[in-house]
Amino acid sequence: MSSTPQLANLAVSETGFVFDPSTGATFTVNATGLVVLRALRDGASLTRIVEQLSEGFAEASRSARDEVLDFVQLLRGHGLLGADFEVTS
Amino acid sequence: MSARRAAPRVVAVTGMNATDNPAPGVGVLRSLREGAQPGERHVGLAYDALDPGIYARELVEDVFLLPYPSSSLDVYLERLAYVHERVGLDVIIPTLDAELPAFIAAEPKLRAMGIGTFLPTREQLDLRSKANLGDLGRRAGLDVPAAAVVTSVQELARVHERIAYPFWVKGVFYGAKLVTCLDEAISAFHKVVAQWGVPVIVQASVAGEELNVIGLGDGEGGLWGAVPMKKLMITDKGKGWAGITIRDPALLAVAERFVQVTRWRGPFEVEVIRDRAGRYQLLEINPRLPAWVHLATAAGVNLPRAIAALATGGKPAPVRDYQVGTMFVRISIDQIASLEDLERIVTAGEIRRGEPADSRPLAATEARTEVHAA
């Protein structure tokens, strides 16, 4: 899997406030979203991202895998990931 | 010709209106205040006694009312000569589109009086006019939305054959209305003509993100500095009420290309749409600083101070770095104004709020006060 320059350039704060310097757009993500976003930026695999969620959040659901994929789709929708971006298993 | 000083001491700025469709003057003055030398004075040149910038005592020491430049260039110049006699102007920074032709025409006379400006030539001004934007786009290799110049309702009625609805109906200086049918187009046409006359520009509507760049051309094809901005909130008049500086090298390249091709001298604002394919469509080039000029200053690029220096023969080093993510949110406040200021501007057409210690003698001010008191 490869990250995208767009994702790498994001300014992400501890509070989950995200600023895209190339478009001026701002977003907020919750605590789990923050983990996923950072993991994607680091090039983590889907399996590793799910592991991180399970380690960090006791209530991580069994459907975490699908939720991460939904989140990736959301990032694509906002132009933060390229249309051709695929997270590896 | 008077000798030029590299560091201007008295800088005048026009455009003191600061309503929900603000002129740039107040932002320019705020920028000039930053890094001002001791003894430097800032003069507001206003067209209406209730222009809010007149009453911003922390920004302007002196204010003078001007006649409209469209009335008579001679009368306009006479008034500027009077202001010069009173306060000893080093630089004037005009900020309104409608007054630029007058200042450009008057530039040699102003220079002879010892007043510096940093403006484009008349030819450069015309190159970027809305009516000539298509030609400029072709010359500079920049994409421009389809446009037509119309002077009558009959022409307007047929323009949809070339440009599909919805499209923008724009005045030659200001004003833009998005219209979806002929009735709306005719209404917008008459409104624009009543305010700004003909021609009227019809421009295709392009879907995408609107972005702006403020910049300063050095007159030799180089860009002194530029800052791109994305509007975060837009008023019902289409004016940015909040915005943020962004990192966009491709957009800066549009500004660079513009100054390179035109050898633009002076400030400008480029307005583009980044369409869904990521292309930049050039909407307008304003031949002046925009009202959001102080955002660029806050981001580290103080264009008004550079203009003041360049206008007096200085060579300030170009500034290309700026802080991405610098944000502005405009505010409407009830500025408390002095009744004495209103009285002076209404009755005498000028306000002088005291002299710095190293400036001219107070005699002139006292004389005016006596006349006024009489």
Coordinates of C-alpha atoms in Angstrom, one line a residue:
Chain A
M1 CA 0.0 0.0 0.0
S2 CA 1.2 3.5 -0.6
S3 CA 0.2 6.7 1.1
T4 CA -0.6 9.8 -0.9
P5 CA 1.1 13.2 -0.9
Q6 CA -2.2 14.8 0.1
L7 CA -2.4 12.7 3.2
A8 CA 1.2 13.2 4.1
N9 CA 0.8 17.0 3.9
L10 CA -2.2 17.1 6.3
A11 CA -1.7 19.0 9.6
V12 CA -3.3 16.8 12.2
S13 CA -3.6 17.9 15.8
E14 CA -4.0 15.8 19.0
T15 CA -7.6 17.0 19.2
G16 CA -8.5 15.5 15.9
F17 CA -8.6 18.8 14.0
V18 CA -7.3 18.3 10.5
F19 CA -6.2 21.0 8.1
D20 CA -5.4 20.4 4.4
P21 CA -2.9 23.1 3.5
S22 CA -3.5 22.7 -0.3
T23 CA -7.2 23.4 -0.2
G24 CA -7.8 25.2 3.1
A25 CA -10.3 22.6 4.1
T26 CA -10.6 21.6 7.7
F27 CA -12.1 18.4 9.2
T28 CA -12.5 16.9 12.6
V29 CA -12.1 13.2 13.3
N30 CA -12.9 11.4 16.6
A31 CA -10.3 9.4 18.5
T32 CA -10.6 6.2 16.4
G33 CA -10.6 8.3 13.2
L34 CA -7.3 9.9 14.4
V35 CA -5.7 6.5 14.9
V36 CA -6.8 5.3 11.5
L37 CA -5.7 8.5 9.8
R38 CA -2.3 8.4 11.3
A39 CA -1.9 4.7 10.5
L40 CA -2.9 5.3 6.9
R41 CA -0.4 8.1 6.7
D42 CA 2.3 5.8 8.1
G43 CA 1.4 3.2 5.4
A44 CA 0.0 0.6 7.8
S45 CA -1.9 -2.4 6.5
L46 CA -5.6 -2.9 7.1
T47 CA -4.8 -5.8 9.5
R48 CA -2.4 -3.6 11.4
I49 CA -4.9 -0.7 11.6
V50 CA -7.6 -3.0 13.1
E51 CA -5.0 -4.3 15.6
Q52 CA -4.2 -0.8 16.6
L53 CA -7.9 0.0 17.1
S54 CA -8.3 -3.2 19.2
E55 CA -5.3 -2.3 21.3
G56 CA -6.4 1.3 21.9
F57 CA -10.1 0.9 22.3
A58 CA -11.7 -1.8 24.4
E59 CA -15.0 -1.3 22.7
A60 CA -13.6 -1.8 19.1
S61 CA -16.3 -3.6 17.3
R62 CA -16.0 -6.8 15.3
S63 CA -16.8 -4.9 12.3
A64 CA -13.7 -2.6 12.7
R65 CA -12.3 -3.8 9.4
D66 CA -15.4 -2.7 7.5
E67 CA -15.5 0.6 9.4
V68 CA -11.8 1.3 8.5
L69 CA -12.7 0.6 4.8
D70 CA -15.7 3.0 5.1
F71 CA -13.4 5.6 6.6
V72 CA -10.9 5.2 3.7
Q73 CA -13.9 5.7 1.3
L74 CA -14.8 8.9 3.2
L75 CA -11.2 10.2 2.8
R76 CA -11.4 9.5 -0.9
G77 CA -14.7 11.4 -1.0
H78 CA -13.0 14.5 0.5
G79 CA -10.1 14.2 -1.9
L80 CA -7.6 13.3 0.9
L81 CA -6.8 10.0 -0.8
G82 CA -6.5 9.4 -4.5
A83 CA -9.2 7.4 -6.3
D84 CA -6.7 4.7 -7.0
F85 CA -5.6 4.3 -3.3
E86 CA -6.0 0.9 -1.9
V87 CA -5.3 -0.2 1.6
T88 CA -3.4 -3.5 1.7
S89 CA -4.9 -6.4 3.7
Chain B
M1 CA 11.4 66.9 -9.4
S2 CA 11.8 66.5 -5.7
A3 CA 14.4 64.2 -4.3
R4 CA 13.0 60.8 -3.3
R5 CA 13.4 59.3 0.2
A6 CA 14.0 55.6 0.4
A7 CA 11.8 55.4 3.5
P8 CA 8.5 57.2 3.1
R9 CA 7.3 59.3 6.0
V10 CA 3.8 60.2 4.9
V11 CA 1.8 57.5 3.1
A12 CA -1.8 58.2 1.9
V13 CA -4.3 55.4 1.2
T14 CA -7.6 55.6 -0.6
G15 CA -10.6 53.3 -0.1
M16 CA -11.8 54.1 3.4
N17 CA -15.1 52.4 3.1
A18 CA -15.4 49.4 5.3
T19 CA -18.9 48.1 5.1
D20 CA -20.0 44.5 4.2
N21 CA -18.4 45.2 0.8
P22 CA -15.3 46.7 2.1
A23 CA -12.7 48.7 0.2
P24 CA -9.1 47.7 0.8
G25 CA -8.0 51.0 2.5
V26 CA -8.4 49.8 6.2
G27 CA -6.5 46.6 5.5
V28 CA -3.7 48.5 3.8
L29 CA -3.4 50.9 6.7
R30 CA -3.3 48.1 9.2
S31 CA -0.4 46.6 7.2
L32 CA 1.4 49.9 6.9
R33 CA 1.2 50.2 10.7
E34 CA 3.1 47.0 11.1
G35 CA 6.8 47.9 10.9
A36 CA 6.2 51.6 10.6
Q37 CA 9.1 53.9 11.4
P38 CA 8.8 56.4 14.2
G39 CA 7.3 59.7 12.9
E40 CA 5.7 58.0 9.9
R41 CA 2.2 59.3 9.2
H42 CA -0.7 57.7 7.5
V43 CA -3.3 59.7 5.6
G44 CA -6.8 58.5 4.7
L45 CA -8.3 59.7 1.4
A46 CA -12.0 59.3 1.5
Y47 CA -15.0 59.9 -0.8
D48 CA -17.8 60.0 1.8
A49 CA -17.9 61.6 5.2
L50 CA -19.2 58.4 6.8
D51 CA -16.6 56.1 5.4
P52 CA -15.8 54.0 8.5
G53 CA -12.0 54.2 8.0
I54 CA -12.1 57.9 8.6
Y55 CA -12.9 57.3 12.2
A56 CA -10.3 54.7 12.9
R57 CA -8.0 57.0 14.9
E58 CA -5.5 54.2 15.6
L59 CA -4.9 53.8 11.8
V60 CA -4.9 57.3 10.3
E61 CA -3.6 60.6 11.7
D62 CA -5.1 62.7 8.9
V63 CA -8.1 62.3 6.6
F64 CA -9.1 64.3 3.6
L65 CA -12.2 64.1 1.4
L66 CA -11.6 63.8 -2.3
P67 CA -13.9 64.6 -5.2
Y68 CA -14.7 61.6 -7.4
P69 CA -11.9 61.2 -10.0
S70 CA -14.6 60.8 -12.7
S71 CA -15.7 64.4 -12.1
S72 CA -12.6 66.1 -13.4
L73 CA -9.0 65.0 -13.4
D74 CA -7.9 68.7 -12.9
V75 CA -10.1 69.1 -9.9
Y76 CA -8.9 65.8 -8.5
L77 CA -5.3 66.7 -8.9
E78 CA -5.9 70.2 -7.4
R79 CA -7.3 68.4 -4.3
L80 CA -4.3 66.1 -4.1
A81 CA -2.0 69.1 -4.4
Y82 CA -3.8 70.7 -1.5
V83 CA -3.4 67.5 0.6
H84 CA 0.2 67.5 -0.4
E85 CA 0.7 71.1 0.7
R86 CA -1.0 70.3 4.0
V87 CA 0.8 67.0 5.0
G88 CA 3.7 66.6 2.5
L89 CA 2.8 63.3 0.9
D90 CA 5.6 60.8 0.0
V91 CA 3.4 58.0 -1.4
I92 CA -0.2 57.4 -2.4
I93 CA -1.5 53.9 -2.6
P94 CA -4.8 53.9 -4.5
T95 CA -6.9 50.9 -3.8
L96 CA -10.1 51.3 -5.9
D97 CA -10.5 50.1 -9.5
A98 CA -12.4 53.2 -10.6
E99 CA -9.7 55.7 -9.5
L100 CA -6.8 53.8 -11.1
P101 CA -7.0 55.4 -14.6
A102 CA -6.9 58.9 -13.0
F103 CA -3.9 58.0 -10.8
I104 CA -2.1 56.4 -13.8
A105 CA -2.8 59.5 -15.9
A106 CA -1.6 61.8 -13.1
E107 CA 1.5 59.7 -12.3
P108 CA 4.0 62.1 -14.0
K109 CA 2.5 65.1 -12.3
L110 CA 2.5 63.4 -8.9
R111 CA 6.1 62.4 -9.4
A112 CA 7.0 66.0 -10.2
M113 CA 5.4 67.0 -7.0
G114 CA 7.5 64.4 -5.2
I115 CA 4.7 61.9 -4.6
G116 CA 5.5 58.3 -5.4
T117 CA 3.1 55.6 -6.7
F118 CA 3.7 52.1 -7.8
L119 CA 1.1 51.4 -10.5
P120 CA 0.8 49.6 -13.8
T121 CA 0.8 51.5 -17.0
R122 CA -2.5 52.2 -18.8
E123 CA -1.6 49.5 -21.3
Q124 CA -1.1 46.9 -18.5
L125 CA -4.3 48.0 -16.9
D126 CA -6.2 47.4 -20.1
L127 CA -4.6 44.0 -20.8
R128 CA -6.2 42.5 -17.7
S129 CA -9.6 44.2 -18.0
K130 CA -12.5 41.8 -18.0
A131 CA -13.2 42.6 -21.6
N132 CA -9.6 41.6 -22.6
L133 CA -9.2 38.6 -20.2
G134 CA -9.6 36.0 -23.0
D135 CA -6.8 37.6 -25.0
L136 CA -4.6 37.7 -21.9
G137 CA -5.3 34.0 -21.2
R138 CA -4.3 33.1 -24.8
R139 CA -1.0 35.1 -24.5
A140 CA -0.2 33.7 -21.1
G141 CA -1.3 30.2 -21.7
L142 CA -3.9 30.4 -19.0
D143 CA -7.4 28.9 -19.1
V144 CA -10.2 31.4 -19.1
P145 CA -13.9 30.6 -19.0
A146 CA -15.8 31.5 -22.2
A147 CA -16.9 35.1 -22.2
A148 CA -18.6 37.7 -24.3
V149 CA -18.6 41.5 -24.2
V150 CA -22.1 42.9 -24.8
T151 CA -23.4 46.5 -25.0
S152 CA -27.1 46.0 -25.6
V153 CA -30.0 43.9 -24.5
Q154 CA -30.3 42.6 -28.1
E155 CA -26.7 41.2 -27.9
L156 CA -27.5 39.8 -24.5
A157 CA -30.6 38.0 -25.8
R158 CA -28.4 36.0 -28.2
V159 CA -25.4 35.4 -26.0
H160 CA -26.8 32.0 -24.8
E161 CA -26.0 30.7 -28.4
R162 CA -22.4 30.9 -27.4
I163 CA -22.5 30.7 -23.6
A164 CA -25.0 28.4 -21.9
Y165 CA -27.0 29.4 -18.9
P166 CA -26.3 29.8 -16.0
F167 CA -23.7 32.5 -16.7
W168 CA -22.3 35.6 -14.9
V169 CA -23.3 39.1 -15.8
K170 CA -20.4 41.4 -14.7
G171 CA -19.8 45.1 -14.6
V172 CA -16.6 46.5 -16.1
F173 CA -15.3 47.4 -12.7
Y174 CA -17.5 45.7 -10.0
G175 CA -20.5 43.5 -9.6
A176 CA -21.3 40.0 -10.7
K177 CA -24.7 38.3 -10.8
L178 CA -25.3 34.6 -11.7
V179 CA -28.3 34.3 -14.0
T180 CA -30.2 31.3 -15.2
C181 CA -32.5 32.7 -17.8
L182 CA -33.0 35.7 -20.1
D183 CA -35.3 37.6 -17.7
E184 CA -32.7 37.4 -15.0
A185 CA -29.9 38.3 -17.4
I186 CA -31.8 41.5 -18.6
S187 CA -32.5 42.6 -15.0
A188 CA -28.8 42.1 -14.1
F189 CA -27.7 43.8 -17.3
H190 CA -29.7 47.0 -16.5
K191 CA -28.5 47.0 -12.9
V192 CA -24.9 46.8 -14.1
V193 CA -25.3 49.4 -16.8
A194 CA -27.0 51.8 -14.4
Q195 CA -24.0 51.6 -12.0
W196 CA -21.0 51.1 -14.3
G197 CA -22.2 51.7 -17.8
V198 CA -21.3 49.5 -20.8
P199 CA -19.7 47.2 -21.8
V200 CA -21.1 44.4 -19.7
I201 CA -19.2 41.1 -19.6
V202 CA -21.0 37.7 -19.8
Q203 CA -18.8 34.9 -18.4
A204 CA -19.6 31.2 -18.4
S205 CA -20.1 29.7 -14.9
V206 CA -17.5 27.1 -14.0
A207 CA -18.2 24.6 -11.2
G208 CA -15.3 24.3 -8.7
E209 CA -13.5 25.8 -5.8
E210 CA -12.9 29.6 -5.9
L211 CA -9.4 30.6 -4.9
N212 CA -7.6 33.9 -4.8
V213 CA -4.0 35.1 -4.9
I214 CA -2.8 38.5 -3.8
G215 CA 0.5 39.6 -5.3
L216 CA 2.9 42.4 -6.3
G217 CA 4.6 42.6 -9.6
D218 CA 8.0 44.4 -9.8
G219 CA 7.4 45.9 -13.2
E220 CA 10.2 43.9 -14.7
G221 CA 8.4 40.6 -15.1
G222 CA 9.1 39.4 -11.6
L223 CA 6.8 38.6 -8.6
W224 CA 7.8 40.4 -5.4
G225 CA 5.5 38.3 -3.3
A226 CA 2.2 36.5 -3.4
V227 CA -0.1 34.6 -1.1
P228 CA -2.9 32.3 -2.2
M229 CA -6.1 32.2 -0.1
K230 CA -9.3 30.1 0.0
K231 CA -12.5 31.8 1.1
L232 CA -14.1 30.0 3.9
M233 CA -17.2 32.1 4.2
I234 CA -18.9 34.3 1.5
T235 CA -21.4 37.0 2.0
D236 CA -24.6 37.4 0.0
K237 CA -22.6 39.9 -2.1
G238 CA -20.1 37.3 -2.9
K239 CA -17.4 38.8 -0.7
G240 CA -15.1 36.7 1.4
W241 CA -15.9 37.1 5.1
A242 CA -13.4 34.5 6.3
G243 CA -10.5 32.9 4.5
I244 CA -7.3 30.9 5.0
T245 CA -3.9 30.9 3.3
I246 CA -3.1 27.7 1.5
R247 CA -0.1 26.0 -0.1
D248 CA -0.8 25.9 -3.8
P249 CA 2.3 26.1 -6.1
A250 CA 0.2 25.7 -9.2
L251 CA -1.9 28.7 -8.3
L252 CA 1.2 30.8 -7.6
A253 CA 2.5 29.8 -11.0
V254 CA -0.7 31.4 -12.5
A255 CA 0.3 34.7 -10.7
E256 CA 3.9 34.4 -11.8
R257 CA 2.8 33.8 -15.4
F258 CA 0.6 36.9 -15.3
V259 CA 3.3 39.2 -14.1
Q260 CA 5.8 37.7 -16.5
V261 CA 3.7 38.2 -19.5
T262 CA 2.4 41.6 -18.7
R263 CA 5.5 42.8 -16.7
W264 CA 2.9 44.0 -14.2
R265 CA 3.9 46.9 -12.0
G266 CA 2.0 47.1 -8.8
P267 CA -0.4 45.1 -6.7
F268 CA -3.0 42.7 -8.1
E269 CA -5.4 40.0 -7.1
V270 CA -6.0 36.9 -9.2
E271 CA -9.3 35.1 -8.9
V272 CA -9.6 31.6 -10.2
I273 CA -11.8 28.5 -10.1
R274 CA -10.1 25.2 -9.6
D275 CA -12.5 23.0 -11.6
R276 CA -13.2 19.4 -11.0
A277 CA -10.4 18.3 -13.3
G278 CA -7.9 20.3 -11.2
R279 CA -7.5 23.0 -13.9
Y280 CA -7.3 26.7 -12.9
Q281 CA -9.8 28.8 -14.8
L282 CA -8.9 32.5 -14.6
L283 CA -12.0 34.5 -13.6
E284 CA -10.6 38.0 -13.0
I285 CA -7.5 40.0 -12.3
N286 CA -8.1 43.0 -10.1
P287 CA -5.4 45.7 -10.6
R288 CA -5.2 46.6 -6.9
L289 CA -4.9 45.2 -3.5
P290 CA -8.0 43.3 -2.2
A291 CA -9.7 44.0 1.0
W292 CA -8.2 40.9 2.6
V293 CA -4.7 42.3 2.1
H294 CA -4.0 42.2 5.9
L295 CA -4.2 38.4 5.8
A296 CA -1.1 38.3 3.6
T297 CA 0.6 40.6 6.0
A298 CA -0.3 38.4 9.0
A299 CA 1.1 35.5 6.9
G300 CA 4.4 37.3 6.6
V301 CA 4.1 39.1 3.2
N302 CA 3.5 42.8 3.8
L303 CA 2.7 44.1 0.4
P304 CA 1.6 47.7 1.3
R305 CA 5.0 48.3 3.0
A306 CA 6.7 46.9 -0.1
I307 CA 4.6 49.2 -2.3
A308 CA 5.5 52.2 -0.2
A309 CA 9.2 51.3 -0.4
L310 CA 9.1 50.7 -4.2
A311 CA 7.2 53.9 -4.8
T312 CA 10.0 55.9 -3.2
G313 CA 12.8 54.2 -5.1
G314 CA 13.6 51.5 -2.6
K315 CA 14.4 47.9 -3.6
P316 CA 12.9 45.7 -0.9
A317 CA 14.0 42.1 -1.2
P318 CA 11.3 39.8 -2.6
V319 CA 9.5 37.7 0.1
R320 CA 8.3 34.3 -1.1
D321 CA 7.7 32.5 2.2
Y322 CA 4.4 32.8 4.0
Q323 CA 2.6 31.0 6.7
V324 CA 0.2 28.4 5.4
G325 CA -3.0 28.2 7.6
T326 CA -3.2 31.8 8.5
M327 CA -6.8 32.7 8.8
F328 CA -9.0 35.7 9.0
V329 CA -12.6 36.1 10.1
R330 CA -14.1 39.6 9.5
I331 CA -16.0 41.3 12.3
S332 CA -18.6 44.0 12.3
I333 CA -18.3 46.3 15.2
D334 CA -19.9 49.5 16.3
Q335 CA -16.8 51.7 16.0
I336 CA -17.3 54.6 18.4
A337 CA -16.6 57.8 16.5
S338 CA -15.9 61.3 17.6
L339 CA -18.5 64.0 16.9
E340 CA -15.6 66.4 16.4
D341 CA -14.2 64.2 13.6
L342 CA -17.6 64.2 11.9
E343 CA -17.9 68.0 12.3
R344 CA -14.4 68.5 10.8
I345 CA -14.9 66.1 7.8
V346 CA -18.4 67.6 7.0
T347 CA -17.5 71.2 7.4
A348 CA -13.8 71.4 6.4
G349 CA -13.4 68.2 4.4
E350 CA -10.4 67.2 6.5
I351 CA -9.3 65.9 9.8
R352 CA -5.8 66.4 11.3
R353 CA -5.1 64.7 14.5
G354 CA -1.8 66.2 15.6
E355 CA 1.7 66.3 14.3
P356 CA 4.5 64.0 15.1
A357 CA 7.4 65.9 16.9
D358 CA 9.7 65.7 13.9
S359 CA 7.2 66.8 11.3
R360 CA 6.1 70.1 9.9
P361 CA 5.2 73.1 12.1
L362 CA 1.7 73.3 13.5
A363 CA 1.0 76.7 12.0
A364 CA -1.0 75.3 9.1
T365 CA -3.2 73.2 11.4
E366 CA -3.8 76.1 13.7
A367 CA -4.6 78.4 10.8
R368 CA -7.2 75.9 9.6
T369 CA -8.7 75.5 13.0
E370 CA -9.1 79.3 13.4
V371 CA -10.8 79.6 10.1
H372 CA -13.1 76.7 11.0
A373 CA -13.8 78.2 14.4
A374 CA -14.6 81.6 12.8

